[in-house]
Structures are given as C-alpha cells and as structure tokens.
Amino acid sequence: MQGTLCKWTNYMSGWQQRWVVLDGSTLAYYLAATEVHQGCRGSFKVTSCDIHVHPTDHLRFDIVMPGGRQVLYLKASSTVERQQWVVALGTSKQEEEGNIGKLLGPSLDQQVAVRSKMAELQANCQLLFSQVSNMRSAAFSPSPDTESMQEVATLISHTCDKFLKILSECMLLSTASVRGVGTVPATPTDHSSPTSSFAPMKPLARVPHLLSDKPSPSPHPLILSFPISLPPFTTRLGNEEASPKSTDEQTHSLPVHLVATPHQVYW
C-alpha cells in the first residue's frame, strides 16, 4: 500500500505531505513520489511498532517505536483512508509475526500469534472509539450533517465486524494456548482410581513418640495437646474418607499431640 499522508515534522513546519509506502512489514516515507529513487527519509519495521489511533482527531494515527523512543505522527485525508492504513498496517504486522512464529516452533508460534492478534485488536478498538466519538460529535452538533453521519456509521459497522472477527480468532488462539494443543497430556502415575487423575496420597507415617509425654525429637517442634474426645470431623485421604470413632466408643481419654515442624505435620 502506498499514498500521500501528512507527517508531523516540527513546530516550525507543522504537518507536511510525505509519500508513504508499506512494503511487506516495512513502512518508509519519502519527500515525494518522484523522489523514491533517491532513498527514503525514514523507515520502520511494523512488527516492532505499536499502532495508535488518535481518540479525537479522526484523521490521525501514530506509529510508536519500542519503548516510545520515537513516534511517527501521520494524518490521512479522510476517515476512510485512515481506516485503510490502520487495517493494512495491522494485517502486515500480523502476517510478519506469524512467519516469525513458524520459524521458532509450534509453541512460540502460538504465543506470537496471540500477541499479534492482541495488538491488532487494540488498534481496531482505538479506531472504534475514535469513530464513535466522531459520531457523537456529529449527532449533537447544532446542525447535524446527515451525510457525514452516514459515512461514520458505515465505518463503525465495518470496524465492528473486523473487531469481532479478530476477537473471535484471539479467543480461539488463547484457548488453544491454555489447553496446550500439540503437547502430550500428563498421565497419572497411579491408575487405581478411574474417577480421579490425581495419585492417592501416601498414608501418614506412624510416629511412636506422638502418644508419649516426651518432647518431639524434631527441630523446634510445635506441640499442641488436646483430649481425644473431639467433635466429629472427616478428613479425606486420597479417594477414601476416614472418620474418627464416636465419643461413646472412646473409653480411654489419651492426649493427642499435634507436632508441627517447618517441613511436615504429623497426627
């Protein structure tokens, strides 16, 4: 894509017309179309830039370099032309990042594709906000311009269709990335329970000193003593439920020690 756009130069000269060419993933600008053979005045890699649509100026869009080190301010001659440039830049960015992702492998390819879709989604979102703002201004003006409102309404419709399409693609990519498509799912180490994919917990070790009055040999233990006649409770070990006996069956009241160390807990 190529055409004449206005580029912000400085406060002395203001906006000046430049011949802008989008070739693949490279955006370059020249003083005029007749001076292309003399070399460009500046060029940028679209994949490393962010495209920002101005929220209030319906003709302007900015190309921001990584880290905001440099910004290319551009203006189109109409809202339709601006939308064409924004869509072309977003498509070029997506295609180039997709090619890079394929070279890096399936896993990174998916991540690059998600980031590319997110950037394209953000650009179209900003474009939609700007168009809605223009429609609001035109609708509440003292003398509404019906033709202008119709033009903006058409642009909003096209932008919404594009936005929803990109959003759907982004959601599909994100879902596939979360599920880990293309990877071998982990299998449980123990198949004793067909209803659970988790391996059953190991039974708690029997520690003789728990039922004695001697202190625990563990370093810096925390010992809590309480009678064995506790309220009924249920604890789940693996896939089975273990419940203590009722208080009627507990004829001998012995203290139970809860020993907690920095690394383990024993009952």
Short mmCIF file of C-alpha atoms in Angstrom, two decimals:
data_model
loop_
_atom_site.label_atom_id
_atom_site.label_comp_id
_atom_site.label_asym_id
_atom_site.label_seq_id
_atom_site.Cartn_x
_atom_site.Cartn_y
_atom_site.Cartn_z
CA MET A 1 0.00 0.00 0.00
CA GLN A 2 1.22 3.50 -0.77
CA GLY A 3 -0.12 7.03 -0.83
CA THR A 4 0.28 10.58 0.37
CA LEU A 5 -0.02 11.23 4.09
CA CYS A 6 0.71 14.25 6.25
CA LYS A 7 3.60 13.77 8.66
CA TRP A 8 4.29 15.94 11.68
CA THR A 9 7.78 17.41 11.27
CA ASN A 10 8.28 20.09 13.94
CA TYR A 11 6.61 23.13 15.45
CA MET A 12 8.09 25.39 12.78
CA SER A 13 6.88 23.48 9.73
CA GLY A 14 3.95 21.58 11.23
CA TRP A 15 2.29 18.96 9.07
CA GLN A 16 3.97 18.25 5.73
CA GLN A 17 2.93 15.89 2.97
CA ARG A 18 5.05 12.78 2.51
CA TRP A 19 4.87 9.82 0.18
CA VAL A 20 4.40 6.74 2.38
CA VAL A 21 4.97 3.17 1.20
CA LEU A 22 4.08 -0.01 3.10
CA ASP A 23 6.11 -2.83 1.56
CA GLY A 24 5.65 -6.09 3.43
CA SER A 25 6.49 -5.31 7.04
CA THR A 26 8.49 -2.15 6.27
CA LEU A 27 6.94 1.32 6.34
CA ALA A 28 9.01 4.01 4.62
CA TYR A 29 8.33 7.64 3.77
CA TYR A 30 9.78 9.94 1.10
CA LEU A 31 9.57 13.65 0.34
CA ALA A 32 7.56 12.90 -2.80
CA ALA A 33 6.64 10.02 -5.07
CA THR A 34 9.09 11.29 -7.69
CA GLU A 35 11.99 11.02 -5.23
CA VAL A 36 11.63 7.36 -4.33
CA HIS A 37 14.80 6.52 -6.28
CA GLN A 38 16.78 8.92 -4.07
CA GLY A 39 16.13 6.89 -0.95
CA CYS A 40 13.68 7.15 1.91
CA ARG A 41 13.82 9.74 4.67
CA GLY A 42 12.89 7.16 7.27
CA SER A 43 11.75 3.55 7.56
CA PHE A 44 10.30 1.43 10.34
CA LYS A 45 9.68 -2.25 10.95
CA VAL A 46 5.96 -2.65 11.55
CA THR A 47 6.37 -5.78 13.68
CA SER A 48 8.33 -3.87 16.32
CA CYS A 49 5.91 -0.91 16.46
CA ASP A 50 2.52 -0.23 18.01
CA ILE A 51 -0.27 1.44 16.05
CA HIS A 52 -2.27 4.02 17.99
CA VAL A 53 -5.40 5.69 16.66
CA HIS A 54 -5.96 9.21 17.96
CA PRO A 55 -9.12 9.33 20.10
CA THR A 56 -10.33 12.78 19.00
CA ASP A 57 -8.64 13.56 15.67
CA HIS A 58 -10.46 11.30 13.20
CA LEU A 59 -7.69 11.68 10.59
CA ARG A 60 -4.63 10.97 12.70
CA PHE A 61 -2.86 7.76 13.68
CA ASP A 62 0.53 7.27 15.33
CA ILE A 63 3.20 4.62 14.95
CA VAL A 64 5.11 4.17 18.21
CA MET A 65 8.55 2.60 18.26
CA PRO A 66 9.52 0.10 21.01
CA GLY A 67 9.78 1.79 24.39
CA GLY A 68 8.31 5.02 22.99
CA ARG A 69 11.75 6.16 21.83
CA GLN A 70 10.27 7.63 18.65
CA VAL A 71 6.78 8.31 17.38
CA LEU A 72 5.71 8.81 13.77
CA TYR A 73 2.66 11.08 13.64
CA LEU A 74 0.61 10.67 10.47
CA LYS A 75 -2.62 12.12 9.12
CA ALA A 76 -4.84 10.83 6.34
CA SER A 77 -7.02 12.93 4.08
CA SER A 78 -10.24 11.22 5.22
CA THR A 79 -11.53 8.81 7.81
CA VAL A 80 -11.88 6.11 5.16
CA GLU A 81 -8.24 6.47 4.15
CA ARG A 82 -7.12 6.35 7.77
CA GLN A 83 -9.04 3.14 8.33
CA GLN A 84 -7.46 1.61 5.23
CA TRP A 85 -3.98 2.42 6.51
CA VAL A 86 -4.68 1.13 10.02
CA VAL A 87 -6.10 -2.14 8.69
CA ALA A 88 -3.20 -2.56 6.25
CA LEU A 89 -0.63 -1.93 8.99
CA GLY A 90 -2.34 -4.35 11.37
CA THR A 91 -2.56 -7.06 8.70
CA SER A 92 1.09 -6.62 7.76
CA LYS A 93 2.11 -6.81 11.41
CA GLN A 94 0.08 -9.98 11.93
CA GLU A 95 1.43 -11.75 8.83
CA GLU A 96 5.05 -10.94 9.61
CA GLU A 97 4.78 -12.05 13.24
CA GLY A 98 3.08 -15.23 12.07
CA ASN A 99 6.01 -16.01 9.76
CA ILE A 100 8.47 -15.40 12.59
CA GLY A 101 6.49 -17.66 14.89
CA LYS A 102 6.59 -20.53 12.39
CA LEU A 103 10.37 -20.36 12.35
CA LEU A 104 10.52 -20.52 16.16
CA GLY A 105 8.40 -23.65 16.51
CA PRO A 106 4.77 -24.55 17.31
CA SER A 107 4.82 -23.41 20.93
CA LEU A 108 6.32 -20.00 20.28
CA ASP A 109 4.31 -19.70 17.08
CA GLN A 110 1.12 -19.82 19.15
CA GLN A 111 2.39 -17.21 21.60
CA VAL A 112 3.44 -14.88 18.79
CA ALA A 113 0.07 -15.32 17.11
CA VAL A 114 -1.78 -14.39 20.31
CA ARG A 115 0.34 -11.27 20.81
CA SER A 116 -0.18 -10.28 17.18
CA LYS A 117 -3.94 -10.66 17.47
CA MET A 118 -3.96 -8.67 20.70
CA ALA A 119 -2.07 -5.81 19.02
CA GLU A 120 -4.45 -5.86 16.07
CA LEU A 121 -7.41 -5.97 18.44
CA GLN A 122 -6.10 -2.94 20.34
CA ALA A 123 -5.64 -0.95 17.13
CA ASN A 124 -9.20 -1.68 15.98
CA CYS A 125 -10.53 -0.89 19.45
CA GLN A 126 -8.91 2.54 19.36
CA LEU A 127 -10.25 3.07 15.86
CA LEU A 128 -13.74 2.18 17.03
CA PHE A 129 -13.55 4.58 19.99
CA SER A 130 -12.48 7.38 17.66
CA GLN A 131 -15.32 6.70 15.23
CA VAL A 132 -17.91 6.58 18.00
CA SER A 133 -16.58 9.89 19.31
CA ASN A 134 -16.95 11.40 15.84
CA MET A 135 -20.50 10.10 15.56
CA ARG A 136 -21.39 11.57 18.96
CA SER A 137 -19.97 14.95 17.99
CA ALA A 138 -21.83 14.95 14.69
CA ALA A 139 -25.12 13.89 16.29
CA PHE A 140 -25.07 16.58 18.98
CA SER A 141 -23.85 19.42 16.78
CA PRO A 142 -26.22 22.40 16.24
CA SER A 143 -26.63 21.49 12.57
CA PRO A 144 -26.07 17.73 12.15
CA ASP A 145 -24.53 16.67 8.85
CA THR A 146 -26.54 13.66 7.74
CA GLU A 147 -24.10 12.67 5.01
CA SER A 148 -21.15 12.78 7.39
CA MET A 149 -23.03 10.76 9.99
CA GLN A 150 -23.91 8.14 7.39
CA GLU A 151 -20.26 7.85 6.41
CA VAL A 152 -19.15 7.44 10.01
CA ALA A 153 -21.91 4.89 10.63
CA THR A 154 -20.64 2.81 7.72
CA LEU A 155 -17.10 2.94 9.09
CA ILE A 156 -18.32 1.91 12.54
CA SER A 157 -20.13 -1.07 11.05
CA HIS A 158 -17.03 -2.23 9.19
CA THR A 159 -14.82 -1.70 12.24
CA CYS A 160 -17.21 -3.66 14.47
CA ASP A 161 -17.21 -6.58 12.03
CA LYS A 162 -13.42 -6.54 11.92
CA PHE A 163 -13.18 -6.19 15.70
CA LEU A 164 -15.48 -9.15 16.37
CA LYS A 165 -13.64 -11.31 13.86
CA ILE A 166 -10.26 -10.56 15.45
CA LEU A 167 -11.71 -11.07 18.93
CA SER A 168 -13.04 -14.49 17.96
CA GLU A 169 -9.68 -15.50 16.49
CA CYS A 170 -7.88 -14.21 19.58
CA MET A 171 -10.14 -16.22 21.90
CA LEU A 172 -9.57 -19.39 19.88
CA LEU A 173 -5.81 -18.92 19.98
CA SER A 174 -5.85 -18.18 23.70
CA THR A 175 -7.97 -21.24 24.45
CA ALA A 176 -5.68 -23.45 22.39
CA SER A 177 -2.65 -21.99 24.14
CA VAL A 178 -4.11 -22.66 27.60
CA ARG A 179 -5.08 -26.23 26.74
CA GLY A 180 -1.61 -26.88 25.37
CA VAL A 181 -2.60 -28.08 21.92
CA GLY A 182 0.14 -30.16 20.36
CA THR A 183 1.58 -31.40 23.65
CA VAL A 184 1.21 -34.85 25.22
CA PRO A 185 -1.06 -34.64 28.29
CA ALA A 186 0.38 -35.86 31.55
CA THR A 187 -0.96 -39.21 32.76
CA PRO A 188 -1.47 -40.09 36.42
CA THR A 189 1.15 -42.35 37.96
CA ASP A 190 -1.46 -44.44 39.76
CA HIS A 191 -4.47 -45.84 37.89
CA SER A 192 -6.12 -47.40 40.93
CA SER A 193 -8.89 -44.80 40.85
CA PRO A 194 -10.62 -44.43 37.47
CA THR A 195 -12.55 -41.38 38.64
CA SER A 196 -9.60 -39.25 39.62
CA SER A 197 -6.47 -38.18 37.74
CA PHE A 198 -4.62 -37.45 40.97
CA ALA A 199 -2.36 -40.02 42.58
CA PRO A 200 -3.61 -41.07 46.04
CA MET A 201 -1.79 -39.61 49.00
CA LYS A 202 0.62 -41.78 50.93
CA PRO A 203 -0.66 -42.90 54.36
CA LEU A 204 0.61 -40.89 57.25
CA ALA A 205 3.64 -42.39 58.96
CA ARG A 206 3.21 -43.84 62.42
CA VAL A 207 5.36 -41.93 64.88
CA PRO A 208 5.71 -43.72 68.27
CA HIS A 209 6.55 -40.64 70.29
CA LEU A 210 3.25 -38.94 69.45
CA LEU A 211 1.41 -40.82 72.21
CA SER A 212 4.06 -40.18 74.84
CA ASP A 213 4.76 -37.25 77.08
CA LYS A 214 8.30 -36.90 75.78
CA PRO A 215 9.09 -33.94 73.55
CA SER A 216 9.39 -34.49 69.83
CA PRO A 217 12.94 -35.02 68.53
CA SER A 218 12.17 -32.79 65.52
CA PRO A 219 13.96 -29.42 65.49
CA HIS A 220 11.91 -26.62 67.02
CA PRO A 221 8.61 -28.57 67.24
CA LEU A 222 5.26 -27.04 68.00
CA ILE A 223 3.24 -29.43 70.21
CA LEU A 224 -0.47 -28.90 70.85
CA SER A 225 -2.22 -31.25 73.33
CA PHE A 226 -5.96 -31.80 73.45
CA PRO A 227 -8.26 -34.66 74.61
CA ILE A 228 -9.18 -37.32 72.15
CA SER A 229 -12.92 -36.70 72.57
CA LEU A 230 -13.05 -34.22 69.68
CA PRO A 231 -16.20 -33.24 67.80
CA PRO A 232 -16.84 -35.48 64.80
CA PHE A 233 -14.83 -34.48 61.76
CA THR A 234 -13.97 -36.00 58.42
CA THR A 235 -10.66 -35.90 56.60
CA ARG A 236 -10.09 -37.07 53.06
CA LEU A 237 -7.06 -39.22 52.31
CA GLY A 238 -6.70 -39.97 48.62
CA ASN A 239 -10.07 -41.22 47.41
CA GLU A 240 -11.34 -42.53 50.82
CA GLU A 241 -12.95 -40.77 53.73
CA ALA A 242 -11.63 -41.55 57.21
CA SER A 243 -13.76 -40.59 60.22
CA PRO A 244 -12.80 -40.91 63.89
CA LYS A 245 -14.86 -43.11 66.16
CA SER A 246 -17.69 -41.57 68.09
CA THR A 247 -17.05 -40.29 71.59
CA ASP A 248 -19.12 -43.16 73.09
CA GLU A 249 -16.58 -45.70 71.86
CA GLN A 250 -13.60 -43.80 73.25
CA THR A 251 -13.44 -45.12 76.79
CA HIS A 252 -9.83 -44.16 77.40
CA SER A 253 -9.07 -40.47 77.16
CA LEU A 254 -5.50 -40.01 76.00
CA PRO A 255 -3.87 -36.80 74.90
CA VAL A 256 -3.13 -36.41 71.23
CA HIS A 257 -0.17 -34.31 70.22
CA LEU A 258 -0.09 -32.30 67.02
CA VAL A 259 3.59 -31.92 66.16
CA ALA A 260 4.40 -29.33 63.51
CA THR A 261 7.88 -28.74 62.18
CA PRO A 262 8.91 -26.35 59.43
CA HIS A 263 8.70 -29.21 56.93
CA GLN A 264 5.93 -31.62 57.95
CA VAL A 265 2.91 -32.19 60.16
CA TYR A 266 2.13 -35.45 61.96
CA TRP A 267 -1.03 -36.56 63.68
#
